[in-house]
Short mmCIF file of C-alpha atoms in Angstrom, two decimals:
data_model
loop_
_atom_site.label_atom_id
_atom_site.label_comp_id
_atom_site.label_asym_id
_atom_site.label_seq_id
_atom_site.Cartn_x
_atom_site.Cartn_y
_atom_site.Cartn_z
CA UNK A 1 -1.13 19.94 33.23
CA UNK A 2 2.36 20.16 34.93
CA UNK A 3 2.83 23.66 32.59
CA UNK A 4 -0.84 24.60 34.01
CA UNK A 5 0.86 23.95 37.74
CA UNK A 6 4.13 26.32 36.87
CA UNK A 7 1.55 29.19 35.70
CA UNK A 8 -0.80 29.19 39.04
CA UNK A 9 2.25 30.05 41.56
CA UNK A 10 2.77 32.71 39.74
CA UNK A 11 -0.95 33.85 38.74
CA UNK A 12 -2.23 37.48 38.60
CA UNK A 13 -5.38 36.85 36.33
CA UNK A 14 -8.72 36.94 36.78
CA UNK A 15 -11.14 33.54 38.20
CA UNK A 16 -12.48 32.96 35.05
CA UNK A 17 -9.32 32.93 33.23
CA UNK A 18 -7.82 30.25 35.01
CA UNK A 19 -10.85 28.22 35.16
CA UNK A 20 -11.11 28.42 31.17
CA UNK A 21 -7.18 27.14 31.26
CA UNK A 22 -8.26 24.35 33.19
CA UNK A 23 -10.67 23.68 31.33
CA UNK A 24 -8.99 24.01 27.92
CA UNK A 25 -6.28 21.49 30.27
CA UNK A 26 -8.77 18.68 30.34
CA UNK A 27 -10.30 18.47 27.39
CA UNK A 28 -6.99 18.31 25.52
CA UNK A 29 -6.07 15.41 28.31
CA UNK A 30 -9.53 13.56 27.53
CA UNK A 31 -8.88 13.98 23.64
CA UNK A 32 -5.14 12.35 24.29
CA UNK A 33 -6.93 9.62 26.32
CA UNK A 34 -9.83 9.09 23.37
CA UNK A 35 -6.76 9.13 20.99
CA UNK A 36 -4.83 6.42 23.06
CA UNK A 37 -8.10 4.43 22.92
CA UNK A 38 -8.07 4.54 19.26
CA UNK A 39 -4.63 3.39 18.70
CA UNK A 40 -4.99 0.85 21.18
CA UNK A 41 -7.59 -0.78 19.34
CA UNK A 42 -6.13 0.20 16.07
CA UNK A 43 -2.71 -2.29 17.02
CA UNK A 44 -5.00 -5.11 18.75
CA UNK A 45 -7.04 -5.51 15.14
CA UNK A 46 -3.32 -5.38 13.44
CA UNK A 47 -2.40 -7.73 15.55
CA UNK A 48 -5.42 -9.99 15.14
CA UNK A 49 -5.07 -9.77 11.41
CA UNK A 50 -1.30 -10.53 11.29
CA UNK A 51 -2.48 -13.61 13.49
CA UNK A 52 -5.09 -15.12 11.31
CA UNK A 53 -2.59 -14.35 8.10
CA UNK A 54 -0.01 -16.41 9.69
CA UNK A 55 -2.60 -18.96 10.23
CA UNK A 56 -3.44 -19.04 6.88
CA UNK A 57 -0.11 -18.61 5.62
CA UNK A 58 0.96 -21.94 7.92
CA UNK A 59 -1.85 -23.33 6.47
CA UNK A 60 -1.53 -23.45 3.18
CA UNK A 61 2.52 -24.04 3.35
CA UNK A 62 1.04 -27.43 4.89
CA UNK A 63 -1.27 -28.03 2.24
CA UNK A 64 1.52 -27.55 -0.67
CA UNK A 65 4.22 -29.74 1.17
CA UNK A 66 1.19 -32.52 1.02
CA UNK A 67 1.07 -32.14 -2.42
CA UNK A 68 4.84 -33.07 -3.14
CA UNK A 69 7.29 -36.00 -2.59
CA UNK A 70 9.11 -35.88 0.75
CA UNK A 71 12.28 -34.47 -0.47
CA UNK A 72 11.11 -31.68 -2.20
CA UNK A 73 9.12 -30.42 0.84
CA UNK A 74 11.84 -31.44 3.00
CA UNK A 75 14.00 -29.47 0.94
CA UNK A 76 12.15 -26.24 0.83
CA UNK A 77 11.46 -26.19 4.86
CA UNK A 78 15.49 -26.30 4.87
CA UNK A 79 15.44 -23.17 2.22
CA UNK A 80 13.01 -21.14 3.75
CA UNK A 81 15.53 -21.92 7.01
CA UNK A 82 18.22 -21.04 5.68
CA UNK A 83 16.61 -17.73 4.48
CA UNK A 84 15.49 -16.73 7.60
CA UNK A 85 18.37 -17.22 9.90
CA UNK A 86 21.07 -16.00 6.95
CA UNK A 87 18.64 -12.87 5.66
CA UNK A 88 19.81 -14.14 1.84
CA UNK A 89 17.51 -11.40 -0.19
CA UNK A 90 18.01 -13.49 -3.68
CA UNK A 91 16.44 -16.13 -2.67
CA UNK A 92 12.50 -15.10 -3.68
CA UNK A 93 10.58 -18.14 -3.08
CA UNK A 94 8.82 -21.13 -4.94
CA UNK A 95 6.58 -20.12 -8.33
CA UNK A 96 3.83 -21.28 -6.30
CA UNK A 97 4.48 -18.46 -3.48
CA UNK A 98 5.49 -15.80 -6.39
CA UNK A 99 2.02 -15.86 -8.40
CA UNK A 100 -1.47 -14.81 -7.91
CA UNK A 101 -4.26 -16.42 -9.89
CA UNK A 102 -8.01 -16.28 -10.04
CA UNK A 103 -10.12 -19.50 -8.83
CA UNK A 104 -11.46 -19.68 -12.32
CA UNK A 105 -7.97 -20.34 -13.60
CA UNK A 106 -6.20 -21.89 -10.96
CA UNK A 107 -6.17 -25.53 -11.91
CA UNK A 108 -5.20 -24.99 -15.63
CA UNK A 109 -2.12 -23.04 -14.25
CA UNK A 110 -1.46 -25.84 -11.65
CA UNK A 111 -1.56 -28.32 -14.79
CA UNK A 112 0.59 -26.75 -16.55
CA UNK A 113 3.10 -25.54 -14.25
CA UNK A 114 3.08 -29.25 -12.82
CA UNK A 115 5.76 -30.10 -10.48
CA UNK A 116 7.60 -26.69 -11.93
CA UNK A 117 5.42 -24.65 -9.17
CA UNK A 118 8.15 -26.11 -6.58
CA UNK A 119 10.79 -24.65 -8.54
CA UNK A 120 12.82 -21.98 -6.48
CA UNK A 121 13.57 -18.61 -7.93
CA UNK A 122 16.79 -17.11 -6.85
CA UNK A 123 18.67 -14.02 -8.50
CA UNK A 124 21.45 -15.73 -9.77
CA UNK A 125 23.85 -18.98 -10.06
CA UNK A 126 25.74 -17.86 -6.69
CA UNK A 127 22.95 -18.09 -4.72
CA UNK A 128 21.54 -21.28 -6.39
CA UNK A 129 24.72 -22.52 -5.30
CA UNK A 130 25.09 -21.31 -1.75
CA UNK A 131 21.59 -22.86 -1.09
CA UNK A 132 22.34 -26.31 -2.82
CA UNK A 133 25.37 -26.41 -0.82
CA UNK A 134 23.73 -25.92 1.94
CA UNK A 135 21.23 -28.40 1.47
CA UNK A 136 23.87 -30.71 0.60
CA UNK A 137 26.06 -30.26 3.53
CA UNK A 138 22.40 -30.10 5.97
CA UNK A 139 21.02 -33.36 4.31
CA UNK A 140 18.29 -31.11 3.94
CA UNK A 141 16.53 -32.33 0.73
CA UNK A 142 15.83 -31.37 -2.74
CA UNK A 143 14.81 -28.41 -4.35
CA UNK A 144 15.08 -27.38 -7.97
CA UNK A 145 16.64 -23.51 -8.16
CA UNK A 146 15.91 -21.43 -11.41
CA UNK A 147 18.45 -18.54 -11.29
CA UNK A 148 17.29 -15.77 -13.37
CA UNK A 149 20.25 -14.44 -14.64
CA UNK A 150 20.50 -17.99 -16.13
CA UNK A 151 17.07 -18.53 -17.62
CA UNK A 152 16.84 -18.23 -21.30
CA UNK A 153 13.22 -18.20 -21.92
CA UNK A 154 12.38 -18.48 -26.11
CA UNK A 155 9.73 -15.81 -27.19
CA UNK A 156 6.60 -17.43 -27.78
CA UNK A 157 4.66 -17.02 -31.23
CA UNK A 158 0.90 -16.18 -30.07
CA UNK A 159 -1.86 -16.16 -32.70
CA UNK A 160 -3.49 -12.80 -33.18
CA UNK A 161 -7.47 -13.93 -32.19
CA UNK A 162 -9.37 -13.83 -30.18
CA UNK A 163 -9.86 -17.72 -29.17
CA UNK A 164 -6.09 -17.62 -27.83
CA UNK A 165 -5.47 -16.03 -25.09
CA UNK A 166 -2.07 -16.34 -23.54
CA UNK A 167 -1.83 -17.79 -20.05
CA UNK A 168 0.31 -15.29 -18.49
CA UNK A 169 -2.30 -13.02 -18.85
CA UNK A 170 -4.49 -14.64 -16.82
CA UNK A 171 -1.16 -14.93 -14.10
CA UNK A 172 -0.40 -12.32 -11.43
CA UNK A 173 3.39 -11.64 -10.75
CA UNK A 174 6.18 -9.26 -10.11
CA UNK A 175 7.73 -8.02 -13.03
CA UNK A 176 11.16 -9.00 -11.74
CA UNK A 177 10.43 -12.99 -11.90
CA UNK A 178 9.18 -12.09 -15.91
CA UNK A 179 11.71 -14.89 -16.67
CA UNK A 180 10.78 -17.34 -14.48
CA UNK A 181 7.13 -17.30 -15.32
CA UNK A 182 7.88 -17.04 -19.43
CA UNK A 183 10.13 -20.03 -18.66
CA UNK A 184 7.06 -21.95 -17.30
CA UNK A 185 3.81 -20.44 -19.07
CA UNK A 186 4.93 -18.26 -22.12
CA UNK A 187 4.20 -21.30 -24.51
CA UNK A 188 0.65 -21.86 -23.06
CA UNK A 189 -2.49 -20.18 -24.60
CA UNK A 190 -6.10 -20.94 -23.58
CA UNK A 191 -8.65 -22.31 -25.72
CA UNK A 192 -12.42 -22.78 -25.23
CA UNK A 193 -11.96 -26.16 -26.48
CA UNK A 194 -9.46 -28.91 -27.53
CA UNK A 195 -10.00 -28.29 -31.26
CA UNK A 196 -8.86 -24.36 -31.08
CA UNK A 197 -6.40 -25.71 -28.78
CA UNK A 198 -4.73 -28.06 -31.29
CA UNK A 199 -4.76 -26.06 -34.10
CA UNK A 200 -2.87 -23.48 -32.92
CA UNK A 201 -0.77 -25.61 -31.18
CA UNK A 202 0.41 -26.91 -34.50
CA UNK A 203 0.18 -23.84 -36.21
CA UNK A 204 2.03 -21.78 -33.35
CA UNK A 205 3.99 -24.36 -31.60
CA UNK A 206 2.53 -23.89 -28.45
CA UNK A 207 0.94 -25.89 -25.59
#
């Protein structure tokens, strides 16, 4: 518009020339103003979304800290703390927070992670011991740490059938916590029943 302004005071064309420019002038300003529309909507429904997934987020932090003894949770709130305000990028986060898993086998990985879905991955030793330090020095409770570079998980022995199917197939996880999760779940295959279960259990010396 201000360009359109410089043009007139010097202007030798014709009437309809200059009325095309203007209106050429305010259609491209209405199609800026439709565009600001857009993006203003666009960032209010990111917003809203990065709301309710905070929420949920708060949520279900709250539902896992019921779920443990006192220290534990205590201990984690002080870890996730400490993570935040220092910006410490080896410490990833409990198993729990690290793994997806469908509803269908969600409590038979809860069973057999058992109180090892607290467990802390970290990258290494140094960091395990910065944060238990830390939690030491804070009286800021207990956590277990599993340092990868430390974890020696054993291969597991799977049967080749079909009524075994290994559990960490049925787990979600980045490829980076591999050790962490074979630590935890590479023994485990599952069965349709008991029977299945045992046999290869004693056959394969897995769980």
């Amino acid at each position: 518009i201000s360009g359109l302004r410089e043009r007139l005071e010097g202007w030798g064309g014709t009437r309809q020339e200059l009325a095309e420019q203007v209106t050429n002038a305010k259609d491209a300003l209405e199609r800026l103003s439709d565009e600001r529309k857009i993006l203003r909507r666009e960032d209010d429904k990111l917003e809203s979304i990065t709301n309710t997934s905070q929420h949920e987020l708060n949520r279900a932090e709250q539902d896992l800290s019921h779920s443990m003894d006192g220290a534990t949770a205590r201990g984690l709130a002080t870890v996730r703390r400490l993570k935040r305000e220092q910006n410490i990028p080896g410490a990833y986060g409990t198993l729990a927070e690290l793994l997806n898993v469908s509803e269908n086998y969600r409590i038979a990985v809860e069973q057999t992670a058992g109180n090892s879905l607290f467990h802390y991955v970290v990258d290494n030793e140094e960091t395990a011991t910065r944060l238990a330090k830390a939690l030491y020095d804070q009286h800021g409770g207990r956590v277990t740490f599993m340092p990868l570079t430390q974890l020696r998980p054993r291969p597991a022995n799977y049967p080749k059938a079909n009524d075994a199917i290994p559990m960490l197939n049925k787990v979600e996880y980045d490829p980076i916590y591999e050790k962490a999760f074979q630590q935890v779940f590479g023994k485990t295959i599952i069965c349709a029943n008991l029977t299945i279960a045992g046999q290869y259990a004693r056959s394969h010396g897995l769980n």
